[in-house]
């Protein structure tokens, strides 16, 4: 079985579970750190000809991270493309199991069971908090409706204030984010790399939680540690 992955979190899931199966991955596929496969461009601009030349049995993608014209081009090149949809945690677990079966896994990997167990009783504070969750600046964009990251936060006791927005990743002026008066501003380090010096200064007087984007937005082996890693970052901001 030869697989090309166009989704960083799925790349990690397949690489950890089925060593040797991956033939190619995107430039953004950073885990596992020692992954040694052909690189096929970005998630939004994959090199279709290069992927086709690898002759994979399957290309795995995601309806949010990858563009339909690129997936159509892969199919037109004669490739089998599996497209995932992940909007919440239960769906993530189902899709991960589906992808791994399609890639030839004979049984569920241990990490997937550990991840489900970790999320069966995540650390939830005594009182729920409200948040705005920027994912980009210049322009400012935040989590909106129906997002995997929003569901993850909700399960950790954090209700983000744009969950009812008509768009999934709306642009909201900074003044509007401040005026929402959240209990905390959650700043992940991807897709925009918010840091202690780039992000918190825009929200004077508001607690800011700098969190791991991989643990907030990736659906793969990182899910097993995500409740603890994210919970610690959120608690630190609320102190």
XYZ file of C-alpha atoms in Angstrom:
239
model
C 0.000 0.000 0.000
C 1.269 3.442 -0.987
C -0.401 6.562 0.400
C 0.051 10.283 -0.135
C -1.325 12.494 2.630
C -2.355 16.106 2.088
C -3.319 16.700 5.735
C -0.640 17.126 8.444
C -2.638 15.466 11.227
C -3.563 12.505 9.008
C 0.071 12.224 7.924
C 1.081 11.760 11.539
C -1.731 9.280 12.167
C -0.757 7.089 9.218
C 3.000 7.356 9.793
C 2.719 6.332 13.447
C 0.214 3.556 12.820
C 1.485 2.116 9.531
C 5.235 2.678 9.145
C 6.369 2.560 5.538
C 2.951 3.147 3.980
C 3.356 6.872 3.308
C 4.964 7.678 -0.034
C 4.412 11.433 0.097
C 3.210 14.285 2.292
C 2.897 18.060 2.181
C 5.560 20.554 3.160
C 3.452 21.327 6.243
C 3.503 17.736 7.517
C 5.937 18.227 10.397
C 5.151 15.136 12.485
C 6.639 12.662 13.076
C 9.775 14.804 13.187
C 11.831 12.155 11.389
C 9.320 11.615 8.567
C 11.308 10.853 5.414
C 8.964 10.870 2.409
C 8.621 12.808 -0.840
C 7.263 16.320 -0.347
C 4.453 17.336 -2.674
C 3.834 21.037 -2.002
C 1.391 22.679 0.375
C -2.079 21.739 1.534
C -3.559 24.504 -0.639
C -1.217 24.066 -3.609
C -0.216 20.405 -3.949
C 1.891 19.414 -6.942
C -0.554 17.150 -8.751
C 1.957 15.866 -11.307
C 4.448 14.994 -8.568
C 1.775 13.166 -6.589
C 0.666 11.206 -9.652
C 4.288 10.254 -10.378
C 4.497 8.628 -6.948
C 1.754 6.221 -8.098
C -0.047 6.023 -4.756
C -2.872 3.600 -4.156
C -4.657 6.315 -2.213
C -4.459 10.055 -1.536
C -6.012 11.250 1.726
C -7.387 14.758 2.081
C -9.784 16.914 4.079
C -12.692 19.019 2.826
C -11.528 22.036 4.824
C -7.754 21.901 4.447
C -7.624 20.994 0.763
C -9.219 22.702 -2.236
C -11.783 20.916 -4.393
C -10.074 21.839 -7.708
C -6.876 20.137 -6.529
C -8.764 17.025 -5.451
C -10.623 16.968 -8.758
C -7.280 17.212 -10.578
C -5.953 14.235 -8.624
C -9.011 12.196 -9.554
C -8.650 13.281 -13.184
C -5.093 11.930 -13.021
C -6.566 8.546 -12.137
C -5.935 8.594 -8.377
C -8.248 7.315 -5.662
C -8.892 10.185 -3.221
C -10.394 9.763 0.250
C -11.773 13.044 1.604
C -12.453 13.421 5.307
C -14.803 15.805 7.107
C -14.039 16.700 10.726
C -16.230 19.208 12.556
C -16.172 17.759 16.086
C -14.328 15.245 18.239
C -16.589 12.195 17.723
C -16.392 12.739 13.963
C -12.601 12.982 14.224
C -12.405 9.580 15.873
C -14.691 8.036 13.260
C -12.757 9.556 10.375
C -9.404 8.517 11.798
C -10.600 4.917 12.051
C -11.911 5.110 8.460
C -8.647 6.521 7.105
C -6.516 3.919 8.851
C -8.706 1.080 7.569
C -8.458 2.482 4.048
C -4.678 2.622 4.419
C -4.518 -1.050 5.329
C -4.649 -1.144 9.126
C -5.800 -4.540 10.349
C -6.659 -3.255 13.842
C -7.148 0.006 15.705
C -3.853 1.498 16.884
C -3.316 1.826 20.616
C -2.989 5.600 20.449
C -6.510 5.932 19.075
C -7.948 4.028 22.041
C -5.833 6.154 24.395
C -7.080 9.347 22.760
C -10.718 8.316 23.094
C -10.123 7.410 26.736
C -8.449 10.765 27.421
C -11.455 12.622 26.014
C -14.006 10.473 27.824
C -13.366 12.519 30.987
C -11.285 15.601 30.160
C -10.309 18.120 32.859
C -13.177 20.611 33.084
C -13.048 23.632 35.429
C -15.776 24.248 37.996
C -16.973 27.283 36.048
C -17.206 27.622 32.288
C -15.462 30.555 30.652
C -16.063 32.540 27.484
C -13.403 33.167 24.859
C -12.561 34.654 21.524
C -10.201 32.501 19.494
C -8.209 34.343 16.822
C -6.599 32.141 14.197
C -5.166 34.951 12.062
C -4.336 38.635 12.168
C -4.013 41.177 9.344
C -6.944 40.691 9.033
C -8.199 39.327 12.319
C -10.059 36.047 11.890
C -11.580 33.864 14.609
C -13.224 30.517 15.135
C -16.876 30.679 14.140
C -19.560 28.038 13.842
C -19.142 24.322 13.464
C -15.379 23.884 13.959
C -13.346 21.035 15.368
C -11.277 23.405 17.527
C -14.424 25.004 18.899
C -15.758 21.599 19.936
C -12.432 20.745 21.591
C -12.546 23.951 23.635
C -16.184 23.428 24.596
C -15.284 20.023 26.029
C -12.665 21.765 28.178
C -15.154 24.257 29.589
C -14.498 27.116 27.165
C -17.368 28.569 25.132
C -16.116 30.722 22.285
C -18.260 33.734 21.593
C -18.487 33.416 17.803
C -19.838 29.856 17.787
C -23.155 31.126 16.432
C -21.653 33.189 13.622
C -22.899 32.488 10.105
C -19.340 31.831 8.928
C -16.959 29.175 10.138
C -13.928 31.473 10.193
C -15.264 35.028 10.175
C -13.261 38.197 9.889
C -13.954 40.351 12.927
C -12.319 43.750 13.519
C -10.081 43.915 16.557
C -12.410 46.448 18.157
C -15.216 43.911 17.936
C -13.109 41.195 19.540
C -12.249 43.459 22.449
C -15.851 44.642 22.804
C -17.012 41.029 23.149
C -15.355 41.110 26.598
C -14.393 37.431 26.805
C -13.085 35.847 29.985
C -10.005 34.761 28.024
C -8.438 35.172 24.594
C -7.170 31.854 23.225
C -4.165 32.317 20.926
C -2.932 29.163 19.131
C 0.460 28.988 17.445
C -1.079 27.869 14.138
C -2.236 28.610 11.523
C -1.010 32.058 12.607
C 1.914 31.754 14.979
C 0.776 33.799 17.968
C 3.490 34.197 20.599
C 3.969 36.050 23.874
C 5.255 39.003 21.818
C 2.748 38.801 18.985
C -0.912 38.719 19.958
C -1.476 39.425 23.661
C -0.534 43.102 23.244
C -3.673 43.546 21.115
C -5.894 42.637 24.082
C -4.833 44.839 26.994
C -6.509 43.906 30.252
C -7.685 40.519 28.999
C -6.100 37.195 30.035
C -4.518 35.442 27.063
C -3.895 31.705 26.788
C -1.098 30.773 24.380
C -1.928 27.241 23.290
C -0.473 24.570 21.046
C -2.190 24.705 17.684
C -1.287 21.087 17.072
C -3.178 20.009 20.188
C -6.108 22.325 19.430
C -6.619 21.687 15.716
C -4.941 18.383 14.795
C -6.885 15.110 14.845
C -4.337 12.333 15.248
C -1.968 10.963 17.894
C -1.743 14.424 19.502
C -5.333 13.966 20.710
C -4.146 11.633 23.461
C -2.263 14.446 25.231
C -4.439 17.341 24.105
C -6.785 17.505 27.140
C -3.842 17.839 29.526
C -1.742 20.161 27.353
C -4.619 22.508 26.552
C -6.043 22.328 30.051
C -2.735 23.442 31.559
C -2.455 26.407 29.170
C -6.030 27.502 29.876
C -5.593 27.240 33.634
C -2.371 29.244 33.485
C -4.188 32.096 31.731
C -6.994 32.167 34.276
C -4.742 32.412 37.327
